[in-house]
């Protein structure tokens, strides 16, 4: 049972973080808060990918001359780290675009509240 | 940015910090072969050093560092460094971004790959720095158009 | 409407926790994604990269080798995405023509 808990608690924390992000997207009325919820959602996916890359008793994926490379269990899996590095940068860029769009909306309608925006548009 | 007086204490602190952050950014880019780091992380640090002066000093002081019209050409230069590296490798008879065929004389193919990775990391760092600064500048400008 | 949202949230959480309980143990070196050879007999990319990155590019940092060499076209596409995001901010916010 303890083994099961130690092997899975990281996933459950990721699920909690996903739910926090989804809560922000679903319940908040302000568009900026919705965007923050999206960012939290994205960060939780990044954390999940980083957590599945781990191995017990392994070191970071930088080759050390004293640790043999031939035994794969000595190094963390570097592939999820690379994929998440790209995902983080794209996330920052898309977050910038999202906030730019919000600024354009605010310049035009003068509000960021979802309900007021719907009334303004009609 | 709306009119507000800059605080001399904050400005002095940022002026003290900025060159070291920028130096550390270049260190992270160039030492990325031997430690955690690389183009994206170093580019973000460079952008932090530029944005620190912009936030603390306002538009008048930041004009002395990197001007607003310079960010777009810097980003284009970063992308072109990356693309040209791949294109040169293709013109030398290999695949796109196949660094082995880059025209470095007197080196074994693995070392040519080492230098090819370094060139594209510098391109990535430049592009990421310029684009983060560009997004900030456009947000500040866009506020004025309201 | 609010009750529906709460139900959606709880369903989402329970489905994900149920699915997460079937995942392999975190950090176990015998996981399939950490093996040297997959069940179909092909080489697993992560293990191949750990073993051969230094011979291929003489660079100790394996993540840098993947980012700049093995998956370099992917990185180029991502750089273009970031560049396009920067251009989009110009197009949206510096548009001097008033639309209202």
XYZ file of C-alpha atoms in Angstrom:
368
model
C 0.000 0.000 0.000
C 2.843 2.369 0.876
C 4.524 1.367 -2.379
C 1.366 2.201 -4.299
C 1.128 5.571 -2.556
C 4.774 6.461 -3.185
C 4.466 5.480 -6.816
C 1.319 7.476 -7.489
C 1.095 10.522 -5.254
C 2.767 12.745 -7.866
C -0.005 11.939 -10.352
C -2.679 12.805 -7.808
C -1.111 16.171 -7.154
C -1.100 16.785 -10.894
C -4.817 15.902 -10.992
C -5.491 18.389 -8.172
C -3.622 21.078 -10.068
C -5.578 20.257 -13.251
C -8.812 20.661 -11.298
C -7.659 24.028 -9.934
C -7.023 25.181 -13.489
C -10.356 23.857 -14.730
C -12.094 25.548 -11.803
C -10.572 28.835 -12.883
C -11.700 28.332 -16.468
C -15.254 27.288 -15.581
C -16.236 29.432 -12.608
C -14.416 32.741 -12.890
C -16.198 35.562 -14.689
C -13.174 37.728 -15.411
C -11.347 36.851 -18.610
C -7.918 37.519 -17.064
C -8.670 35.008 -14.325
C -9.789 32.507 -16.958
C -6.449 32.977 -18.710
C -4.597 32.391 -15.446
C -6.611 29.182 -15.079
C -5.480 28.094 -18.535
C -1.863 28.748 -17.545
C -2.242 26.632 -14.393
C -3.769 23.850 -16.504
C -0.780 23.966 -18.823
C 1.742 23.963 -15.978
C 0.130 20.844 -14.525
C 0.572 19.012 -17.837
C 4.234 20.062 -17.862
C 4.651 18.788 -14.298
C 3.100 15.448 -15.260
C 5.538 14.968 -18.127
C 8.510 15.888 -15.945
C 7.383 13.535 -13.204
C 7.116 10.499 -15.498
C 10.705 11.065 -16.613
C 12.141 10.347 -13.183
C 13.993 7.224 -12.102
C 15.076 6.411 -8.559
C 18.836 6.736 -7.943
C 19.416 8.489 -11.256
C 21.130 11.769 -11.999
C 20.318 14.652 -14.329
C 20.801 14.022 -18.053
C 24.221 15.668 -18.243
C 26.966 13.184 -19.002
C 29.409 12.727 -16.148
C 32.690 10.960 -16.917
C 32.501 9.017 -13.635
C 29.013 7.603 -14.246
C 28.859 5.086 -17.098
C 26.489 6.025 -19.892
C 25.960 2.443 -21.014
C 23.685 1.649 -18.047
C 20.581 3.633 -18.892
C 19.260 3.539 -15.314
C 21.946 6.009 -14.225
C 20.390 8.946 -16.044
C 16.901 10.437 -16.110
C 14.938 10.073 -19.323
C 15.885 13.224 -21.273
C 13.136 13.089 -23.883
C 10.208 14.448 -21.762
C 12.481 17.226 -20.493
C 13.173 18.378 -24.035
C 9.539 18.218 -25.075
C 8.469 20.221 -22.032
C 11.191 22.801 -22.634
C 9.615 23.531 -25.992
C 6.120 23.433 -24.489
C 6.997 26.004 -21.814
C 8.355 28.499 -24.347
C 5.376 28.117 -26.654
C 3.155 28.506 -23.587
C 4.780 31.820 -22.695
C 4.363 33.091 -26.258
C 0.711 32.062 -26.471
C 0.071 33.615 -23.046
C 1.452 36.866 -24.404
C -0.906 36.645 -27.375
C -3.821 35.901 -25.034
C -3.135 38.967 -22.916
C -2.746 41.048 -26.070
C -6.171 39.932 -27.214
C -7.587 40.783 -23.791
C -6.093 44.257 -24.056
C -7.681 44.695 -27.475
C -11.035 43.603 -26.036
C -10.688 46.039 -23.146
C -9.747 48.876 -25.483
C -12.871 48.278 -27.528
C -15.523 47.371 -24.958
C -14.145 48.795 -21.730
C -14.815 45.675 -19.684
C -13.412 42.196 -19.179
C -16.406 40.652 -17.433
C -17.891 37.784 -19.400
C -21.545 38.672 -18.769
C -21.137 42.362 -19.545
C -19.236 41.496 -22.704
C -22.066 39.273 -23.913
C -24.524 42.090 -23.341
C -22.273 44.599 -25.095
C -21.896 42.395 -28.157
C -25.650 41.889 -28.650
C 3.047 54.024 -20.082
C 1.175 56.705 -18.219
C 3.035 59.528 -16.532
C 4.657 58.527 -13.309
C 7.863 59.571 -11.648
C 10.592 56.991 -11.539
C 12.058 56.199 -8.161
C 15.824 56.841 -8.098
C 16.455 54.064 -5.590
C 14.725 51.416 -7.714
C 16.468 52.721 -10.809
C 19.872 52.559 -9.112
C 19.234 48.989 -7.966
C 18.170 47.874 -11.441
C 21.153 49.590 -13.025
C 23.396 47.708 -10.636
C 21.738 44.335 -11.345
C 21.153 44.537 -15.087
C 24.692 43.944 -16.443
C 25.186 40.914 -14.231
C 21.875 39.373 -15.295
C 22.799 39.971 -18.921
C 26.244 38.423 -18.440
C 24.655 35.436 -16.718
C 22.264 35.090 -19.653
C 25.117 34.849 -22.120
C 26.865 32.415 -19.764
C 23.770 30.205 -19.683
C 23.584 30.239 -23.484
C 27.235 29.415 -24.074
C 27.649 26.973 -21.174
C 24.515 25.050 -22.135
C 26.657 22.298 -23.596
C 28.066 21.370 -20.198
C 25.336 22.208 -17.689
C 21.576 22.764 -17.632
C 20.888 25.725 -19.854
C 20.636 26.660 -23.480
C 19.118 29.126 -25.846
C 15.622 29.435 -24.388
C 16.706 29.840 -20.775
C 19.502 32.254 -21.632
C 17.249 34.267 -23.912
C 14.700 34.600 -21.129
C 17.421 35.892 -18.775
C 18.550 38.426 -21.369
C 14.958 39.570 -21.759
C 14.689 39.885 -17.966
C 17.707 42.163 -17.866
C 16.258 44.393 -20.588
C 12.768 44.448 -19.074
C 14.103 45.362 -15.626
C 15.365 48.706 -16.912
C 12.148 49.240 -18.884
C 9.926 48.646 -15.873
C 11.978 50.656 -13.394
C 13.092 53.513 -15.606
C 10.271 54.109 -18.024
C 10.488 54.976 -21.674
C 13.043 57.790 -21.430
C 15.757 55.713 -19.746
C 15.104 52.541 -21.698
C 15.742 54.431 -24.927
C 19.427 54.343 -24.004
C 19.574 50.548 -23.865
C 17.655 48.787 -26.637
C 15.311 50.955 -28.635
C 11.830 49.839 -29.510
C 12.369 49.691 -33.247
C 15.381 47.395 -32.769
C 13.469 44.429 -31.373
C 11.842 43.228 -34.591
C 15.100 43.152 -36.607
C 16.823 41.327 -33.720
C 14.130 38.651 -33.741
C 14.423 38.325 -37.514
C 18.205 37.992 -37.189
C 17.740 35.215 -34.630
C 15.397 33.253 -36.898
C 17.676 33.826 -39.893
C 20.742 32.514 -38.010
C 18.867 29.294 -37.346
C 17.457 28.980 -40.851
C 20.749 29.839 -42.558
C 22.581 27.156 -40.606
C 20.141 24.583 -41.903
C 20.236 26.008 -45.405
C 24.055 25.980 -45.592
C 24.056 22.344 -44.536
C 21.513 21.623 -47.265
C 23.507 23.518 -49.911
C 26.616 21.517 -49.005
C 24.780 18.367 -50.051
C 23.154 17.065 -46.877
C 19.746 17.231 -45.316
C 18.203 20.367 -43.796
C 19.928 21.095 -40.440
C 22.398 18.230 -40.890
C 25.346 19.908 -39.187
C 27.949 17.378 -40.296
C 28.351 19.107 -43.631
C 28.828 22.641 -42.372
C 31.979 24.171 -43.898
C 34.297 23.948 -40.887
C 37.621 22.602 -42.105
C 39.867 20.293 -40.151
C 37.337 18.922 -37.672
C 35.788 15.528 -37.204
C 32.023 15.365 -37.880
C 31.070 15.098 -34.201
C 32.903 18.332 -33.375
C 31.179 20.081 -36.284
C 27.863 19.058 -34.728
C 29.056 20.601 -31.445
C 29.648 23.959 -33.110
C 26.443 23.747 -35.143
C 24.401 23.303 -31.957
C 26.164 26.343 -30.446
C 25.307 28.528 -33.471
C 21.621 27.692 -33.373
C 21.496 28.223 -29.596
C 22.752 31.767 -30.082
C 20.052 32.295 -32.723
C 17.353 30.973 -30.384
C 18.584 33.192 -27.548
C 18.510 36.336 -29.673
C 15.038 35.581 -31.015
C 13.524 34.767 -27.622
C 15.013 37.896 -26.027
C 13.798 40.171 -28.810
C 10.313 38.691 -28.861
C 9.719 38.887 -25.124
C 10.820 42.537 -25.158
C 8.629 43.085 -28.224
C 5.535 41.715 -26.484
C 6.143 44.011 -23.503
C 6.675 47.062 -25.709
C 3.533 46.398 -27.698
C 1.493 45.995 -24.535
C 2.745 49.338 -23.246
C 1.984 50.967 -26.604
C -1.399 49.310 -26.890
C -2.455 50.807 -23.578
C -2.078 54.274 -25.074
C -4.389 53.552 -27.987
C -7.370 53.007 -25.727
C -25.844 26.031 -14.487
C -23.507 26.203 -11.523
C -24.475 22.701 -10.392
C -23.666 21.387 -13.867
C -20.218 22.925 -13.679
C -19.573 21.363 -10.272
C -20.679 17.978 -11.593
C -18.349 18.347 -14.583
C -15.452 19.230 -12.274
C -16.043 16.281 -9.969
C -16.460 13.874 -12.892
C -13.229 15.170 -14.422
C -11.317 14.716 -11.177
C -12.662 11.230 -10.490
C -11.989 9.977 -14.007
C -8.447 11.318 -13.908
C -7.697 9.863 -10.456
C -9.098 6.501 -11.556
C -6.901 6.626 -14.672
C -3.835 7.735 -12.699
C -4.118 4.713 -10.426
C -3.404 2.450 -13.397
C -0.260 4.279 -14.448
C 3.113 2.613 -13.857
C 4.921 3.453 -10.636
C 6.764 6.738 -10.805
C 10.526 6.413 -10.744
C 10.642 2.669 -11.366
C 13.633 2.064 -13.674
C 11.935 -1.008 -15.166
C 9.137 0.997 -16.761
C 8.545 0.419 -20.431
C 9.488 3.986 -21.358
C 12.849 3.577 -19.611
C 13.693 0.208 -21.205
C 16.424 -0.168 -23.797
C 14.255 -2.148 -26.203
C 10.520 -1.781 -26.644
C 8.116 -4.722 -26.682
C 8.047 -4.677 -30.475
C 11.822 -4.995 -30.683
C 12.713 -1.433 -31.717
C 15.110 0.833 -29.859
C 13.583 3.182 -27.282
C 14.514 6.754 -28.120
C 15.264 7.965 -24.593
C 17.702 5.148 -23.876
C 19.378 5.375 -27.280
C 19.903 9.090 -26.740
C 21.471 8.585 -23.306
C 23.936 6.089 -24.721
C 24.874 7.721 -28.013
C 24.520 11.487 -27.515
C 28.131 12.075 -26.548
C 29.464 10.008 -29.449
C 27.246 11.824 -31.922
C 27.862 15.430 -30.928
C 30.620 15.523 -28.256
C 28.241 17.442 -25.998
C 27.741 16.242 -22.411
C 24.291 17.820 -21.979
C 21.920 15.266 -23.486
C 18.924 17.607 -23.489
C 20.845 20.122 -25.593
C 21.767 17.422 -28.098
C 18.129 16.362 -28.470
C 16.946 19.959 -28.734
C 19.554 21.121 -31.208
C 20.389 18.042 -33.179
C 17.964 15.127 -33.168
C 14.847 17.286 -33.015
C 16.256 20.442 -34.564
C 13.485 20.855 -37.126
C 10.957 20.744 -34.291
C 12.897 23.472 -32.494
C 12.945 25.548 -35.656
C 9.195 25.252 -35.987
C 8.811 26.295 -32.384
C 11.016 29.323 -32.906
C 8.819 30.305 -35.838
C 5.763 29.934 -33.555
C 7.304 32.276 -30.973
C 8.258 34.734 -33.706
C 4.728 34.673 -35.090
C 3.367 35.348 -31.601
C 5.555 38.445 -31.421
C 4.321 39.649 -34.790
C 0.693 39.054 -33.792
C 1.099 41.437 -30.844
C 2.177 44.135 -33.296
C -0.790 43.432 -35.550
C -3.321 43.519 -32.735
C -2.116 46.367 -30.543
C -0.363 48.800 -32.880
C -3.216 48.988 -35.339
C -3.737 52.773 -35.521
C -6.963 52.616 -37.523
C -9.876 52.953 -35.088
C -12.451 50.241 -35.712
C -15.201 51.403 -33.435
